[in-house]
Coordinates of C-alpha atoms and ligand atoms in Angstrom, one line a residue:
X88 CA 11.9 25.2 -29.5
X89 CA 10.5 24.8 -26.5
X90 CA 12.1 23.1 -24.0
X91 CA 9.7 21.1 -21.9
X92 CA 10.4 21.8 -18.3
X93 CA 9.1 18.9 -16.4
X94 CA 10.5 20.3 -13.0
X95 CA 8.4 23.2 -13.3
X96 CA 5.3 21.5 -13.6
X97 CA 6.1 19.3 -11.4
X98 CA 6.5 21.6 -9.0
X99 CA 3.0 23.6 -9.6
X100 CA 1.0 20.2 -9.2
X101 CA 3.2 19.0 -6.5
X102 CA 2.6 22.3 -4.2
X103 CA -1.4 21.8 -5.2
X104 CA -0.8 17.8 -3.9
X105 CA 0.8 19.6 -0.9
X106 CA -1.9 21.9 0.4
X107 CA -4.4 19.1 -0.4
X108 CA -2.7 16.8 2.0
X109 CA -2.7 19.1 4.5
X110 CA -6.6 19.9 4.5
X111 CA -6.7 16.2 4.8
X112 CA -4.8 16.2 7.8
X113 CA -6.4 18.9 9.1
X114 CA -9.8 17.6 8.4
X115 CA -9.5 14.3 8.9
X116 CA -6.7 13.9 10.5
X117 CA -4.9 11.4 7.9
X118 CA -1.5 11.9 6.6
X119 CA -1.2 9.8 3.4
X120 CA 1.1 7.4 3.8
X121 CA 3.4 5.1 0.6
X122 CA 5.5 2.1 2.0
X123 CA 8.9 2.2 -0.5
X124 CA 10.7 -1.0 -0.8
X125 CA 13.2 -1.9 -2.2
X126 CA 15.0 -4.9 -2.9
X127 CA 18.8 -5.4 -3.4
X128 CA 20.9 -2.5 -4.6
X129 CA 21.0 -2.0 -7.9
X130 CA 21.9 1.5 -8.2
X131 CA 18.8 3.2 -10.6
X132 CA 16.5 1.8 -8.1
X133 CA 18.6 3.4 -5.2
X134 CA 18.2 6.5 -6.8
X135 CA 14.9 6.5 -8.1
X136 CA 13.3 5.1 -4.7
X137 CA 15.8 7.7 -2.7
X138 CA 13.7 10.7 -4.5
X139 CA 10.6 9.3 -4.1
X140 CA 10.5 9.5 -0.1
X141 CA 12.1 12.7 -0.4
X142 CA 9.2 13.9 -2.7
X143 CA 6.6 12.2 0.0
X144 CA 8.5 14.2 2.4
X145 CA 8.6 17.5 1.0
X146 CA 4.9 16.8 0.2
X147 CA 3.5 16.6 3.6
X148 CA 3.3 12.9 3.5
X149 CA 4.4 9.5 5.9
X150 CA 6.7 7.1 3.8
X151 CA 8.1 3.9 4.9
X152 CA 11.2 2.5 3.8
X153 CA 11.6 -0.7 3.3
X154 CA 15.0 -2.5 2.1
X155 CA 15.5 -5.8 2.0
X156 CA 18.9 -7.3 1.0
X157 CA 19.2 -9.2 -2.8
X158 CA 18.8 -12.5 -0.9
X159 CA 14.9 -11.5 0.1
X160 CA 13.0 -14.6 -0.8
X161 CA 9.8 -14.3 -2.7
X162 CA 8.0 -15.6 0.5
X163 CA 9.3 -13.2 2.6
X164 CA 8.2 -10.1 0.2
X165 CA 5.0 -11.5 -0.2
X166 CA 4.4 -11.7 3.8
X167 CA 5.0 -7.7 3.3
X168 CA 3.5 -7.2 1.0
X169 CA 0.3 -8.8 3.2
X170 CA 1.1 -7.6 6.7
X171 CA 1.2 -3.7 4.4
X172 CA -2.1 -3.9 2.6
X173 CA -3.3 -4.9 6.1
X174 CA -2.1 -1.7 7.4
X175 CA -3.9 1.2 7.8
X176 CA -0.7 3.9 8.0
X177 CA 0.0 3.0 4.3
X178 CA -2.2 4.1 1.7
X179 CA 0.4 3.5 -1.0
X180 CA 2.9 0.5 -2.0
X181 CA 5.6 1.0 -4.3
X182 CA 7.6 -2.3 -5.0
X183 CA 10.4 -1.0 -7.5
X184 CA 10.9 -2.9 -10.9
X185 CA 13.0 -4.6 -11.6
X186 CA 13.2 -7.8 -8.4
X187 CA 15.9 -10.4 -8.2
X188 CA 16.1 -13.0 -10.9
X189 CA 14.9 -15.1 -8.2
X190 CA 11.6 -13.6 -7.6
X191 CA 8.7 -13.1 -10.5
X192 CA 7.8 -9.9 -10.4
X193 CA 4.4 -10.8 -11.4
X194 CA 3.3 -12.6 -8.2
X195 CA 4.5 -9.9 -5.9
X196 CA 2.6 -6.9 -8.2
X197 CA -0.8 -8.6 -8.2
X198 CA -0.4 -9.5 -4.2
X199 CA -0.5 -5.5 -4.2
X200 CA -4.4 -4.7 -3.1
X201 CA -6.0 -3.0 -5.8
X202 CA -6.7 0.2 -3.7
X203 CA -2.9 0.5 -2.2
X204 CA -1.5 0.2 -5.9
X205 CA -0.1 3.8 -6.5
X206 CA 2.3 2.4 -9.6
X207 CA -0.7 1.3 -11.6
X208 CA 0.8 -2.0 -12.2
X209 CA -1.2 -4.9 -10.5
X210 CA -3.5 -7.0 -13.6
X211 CA -6.6 -5.5 -12.0
X212 CA -5.6 -2.1 -12.5
X213 CA -4.6 -2.4 -15.9
X214 CA -7.7 -3.8 -17.0
X215 CA -9.4 -1.5 -15.4
X216 CA -7.0 0.7 -17.6
X217 CA -7.7 -0.8 -20.6
X218 CA -11.5 -0.7 -20.2
X219 CA -11.7 3.2 -18.8
X220 CA -12.8 2.0 -15.4
X221 CA -11.7 4.2 -11.8
X222 CA -8.2 3.1 -11.1
X223 CA -4.7 4.4 -10.5
X224 CA -3.1 5.0 -13.8
X225 CA 0.6 4.0 -14.2
X226 CA 2.4 7.0 -13.2
X227 CA 4.9 7.4 -16.3
X228 CA 2.1 7.4 -18.8
X229 CA -0.1 9.8 -16.8
X230 CA 2.8 11.8 -16.0
X231 CA 3.5 11.7 -19.4
X232 CA -0.1 13.2 -21.1
X233 CA 0.2 16.1 -18.3
X234 CA 3.6 17.0 -20.1
X235 CA 2.2 16.8 -23.6
X236 CA -0.8 19.4 -22.4
X237 CA 1.3 20.9 -20.3
X238 CA 3.5 22.3 -24.0
X239 CA 0.2 23.2 -25.0
X240 CA -0.9 20.8 -27.7
X241 CA -4.4 19.7 -27.8
X242 CA -3.8 16.2 -28.7
X243 CA -7.1 15.1 -30.1
X244 CA -6.8 14.2 -33.5
X245 CA -3.3 14.3 -33.2
X246 CA -0.8 11.6 -34.5
X247 CA 1.1 9.8 -31.3
X248 CA 3.8 7.8 -32.0
X249 CA 5.0 5.3 -29.5
X250 CA 8.6 3.5 -29.3
X251 CA 8.4 0.7 -27.4
X252 CA 6.3 -1.3 -25.6
X253 CA 6.8 -2.2 -22.1
X254 CA 4.3 -3.2 -19.6
X255 CA 5.2 0.3 -17.8
X256 CA 5.7 2.9 -20.6
X257 CA 4.9 2.0 -24.4
X258 CA 1.7 -0.3 -23.6
X259 CA -0.3 2.2 -21.0
X260 CA 0.4 5.5 -22.1
X261 CA -0.6 4.0 -25.9
X262 CA -3.7 3.6 -23.7
X263 CA -4.7 6.6 -22.5
X264 CA -3.3 8.8 -25.7
X265 CA -6.3 6.9 -27.3
X266 CA -8.4 7.3 -24.5
X267 CA -11.5 9.0 -26.2
X268 CA -10.9 12.1 -23.7
X269 CA -6.8 12.3 -24.9
X270 CA -8.8 11.0 -28.7
X271 CA -4.8 10.6 -30.1
X272 CA -4.5 8.3 -33.1
X273 CA -1.6 6.2 -32.1
X274 CA 0.6 4.5 -33.7
X275 CA 3.0 1.8 -31.7
X276 CA 6.5 0.5 -32.8
X277 CA 8.7 -1.7 -31.2
X278 CA 11.8 -3.5 -31.8
X279 CA 10.1 -5.4 -35.5
X280 CA 9.0 -2.6 -36.5
X281 CA 10.4 -2.1 -40.5
X282 CA 11.5 1.3 -40.7
X283 CA 10.8 3.3 -38.1
X284 CA 11.5 6.4 -39.4
X285 CA 8.9 6.1 -42.1
X286 CA 6.4 5.9 -38.9
X287 CA 7.5 9.3 -36.5
X288 CA 8.0 11.2 -40.1
X289 CA 4.0 11.6 -39.8
X290 CA 3.9 12.4 -35.5
X291 CA 2.6 15.3 -34.1
X292 CA 4.2 13.9 -31.2
X293 CA 6.5 11.1 -30.7
X294 CA 6.9 9.1 -27.1
X295 CA 10.1 7.7 -26.9
X296 CA 11.0 4.3 -24.4
X297 CA 13.4 2.0 -26.0
X298 CA 15.7 2.3 -23.3
X299 CA 18.2 2.5 -26.2
X300 CA 20.3 5.9 -26.4
X301 CA 20.1 7.4 -30.5
X302 CA 17.2 5.8 -31.1
X303 CA 14.9 9.2 -31.3
X304 CA 17.0 11.3 -34.0
X305 CA 16.1 14.8 -35.7
X306 CA 16.4 13.3 -39.4
X307 CA 13.5 10.6 -37.5
X308 CA 10.7 13.6 -37.9
X309 CA 8.4 16.3 -38.8
X310 CA 9.4 19.9 -38.5
X311 CA 7.4 20.9 -35.4
X312 CA 6.9 17.7 -33.3
X313 CA 6.8 17.6 -30.0
X314 CA 9.0 15.0 -28.3
X315 CA 8.3 13.1 -24.8
X316 CA 11.5 11.3 -23.9
X317 CA 11.5 8.8 -21.4
X318 CA 14.8 6.9 -21.7
X319 CA 17.6 7.2 -18.4
X320 CA 20.9 5.9 -19.6
X321 CA 23.5 6.6 -18.5
X322 CA 26.5 7.0 -20.0
X323 CA 30.3 6.6 -18.8
X324 CA 31.7 10.1 -18.7
X325 CA 34.7 10.0 -16.4
X326 CA 34.8 14.0 -16.7
X327 CA 31.8 14.1 -14.3
X328 CA 31.9 13.4 -10.6
X329 CA 29.9 10.4 -10.4
X330 CA 31.6 9.0 -14.0
X331 CA 28.4 8.9 -15.9
X332 CA 26.1 11.5 -17.7
X333 CA 22.5 10.7 -17.9
X334 CA 20.9 10.9 -21.3
X335 CA 17.7 10.0 -23.1
X336 CA 16.5 7.7 -26.0
X337 CA 16.8 11.0 -28.6
X338 CA 19.5 12.7 -29.6
X339 CA 18.9 16.0 -28.1
X340 CA 20.5 18.7 -30.1
X341 CA 19.5 16.9 -33.6
X342 CA 15.4 16.7 -32.7
X343 CA 16.0 20.3 -30.8
X344 CA 17.1 21.8 -33.9
X345 CA 13.9 20.5 -35.8
X346 CA 11.0 19.3 -32.9
X347 CA 8.7 22.3 -31.4
X348 CA 9.3 21.0 -28.2
X349 CA 11.5 18.4 -26.2
X350 CA 11.6 17.1 -22.7
X351 CA 14.8 17.1 -21.4
X352 CA 17.0 14.5 -19.5
X353 CA 16.9 14.7 -16.7
X354 CA 14.2 17.5 -15.9
X355 CA 11.8 16.1 -18.1
X356 CA 9.6 13.1 -17.4
X357 CA 11.2 12.0 -14.4
X358 CA 9.9 14.5 -12.0
X359 CA 6.7 13.8 -13.5
X360 CA 6.7 10.0 -12.8
X361 CA 6.9 10.8 -9.3
X362 CA 4.8 13.7 -9.3
X363 CA 1.7 11.2 -10.0
X364 CA 3.0 8.6 -7.4
X365 CA 2.0 11.3 -5.1
X366 CA -0.8 12.3 -6.5
X367 CA -2.5 8.4 -6.7
X368 CA -1.0 8.4 -3.3
X369 CA -3.1 11.1 -2.1
X370 CA -5.8 9.7 -3.8
X371 CA -5.8 6.6 -2.2
X372 CA -5.5 8.4 1.3
X373 CA -8.6 10.0 0.6
X374 CA -10.7 7.3 -0.8
X375 CA -10.0 5.0 2.4
X376 CA -10.5 8.0 4.9
Ligands
GUN10 N1 10.9 0.8 -12.5 C1 11.4 1.3 -13.4 N2 10.1 2.2 -13.3 C2 9.6 2.1 -11.9 C3 8.6 2.7 -11.7 O1 7.8 4.0 -11.6 N3 8.0 1.9 -10.8 C4 8.0 1.3 -9.5 N4 7.6 0.5 -9.0 N5 9.3 0.2 -10.6 C5 9.5 1.0 -11.2

């Protein structure tokens, strides 16, 4: 059984990205710049954006951190996004989701200029991805494909089962897995699926992005399957300094007994999401210069 080391793959790719960013600076005088907008104080979001900003700095990129109060209005946020769309020092704009309830995620995301949409969340980029045009690929799904390849699996002709149909992970990862260059056969399961295990038992690779711990257990796997666990669940644990521990959507111990390879939580998908964000930001800066 192999633990797929997302941190290691992320470190390899980040070294390449940092060296490319340095070359862009030396040759064209351009430092890739990312604006990270966080509205409110959702603890998980605070920890994600902090990690994104740190990763930017480590890759020699410029990051502009914009932390706004929960009371920010949609109009204020839209005005900020428009200003950043026109700011030549900023190549990528990231609005951390979820936004407070009084703000429509979609209106804000679609205000981001597609050429600065390094999350790949705008309707324009999602549409381009679906029809196979050049676009920014969404970071977590793109990172998942890289992790599966890193585990040594050639996806062509394999059966991938995706659990979850979110716009951020489930739907786009299903699209990427089934693209001709990847060529997997894809089944998408969700909360309406009857007898989930009957599908996962047929899978060569299972991507679980359900947002619920224990969604996938070892008895639901075909021996030798590869498991990609996208879940990040905070489980109360008073013995930990922060009062919680992180668990994925897969039951690690039982899955590890049956799978050929599995991503850990933390240290699997998470570091790759941030890496693909850096990748897209570098790409945006290259295209703009
Ligand atoms: N919320 C959860 N994941 C993500 C992500 O990848 N990008 C943004 N902007 N928000 C998120």
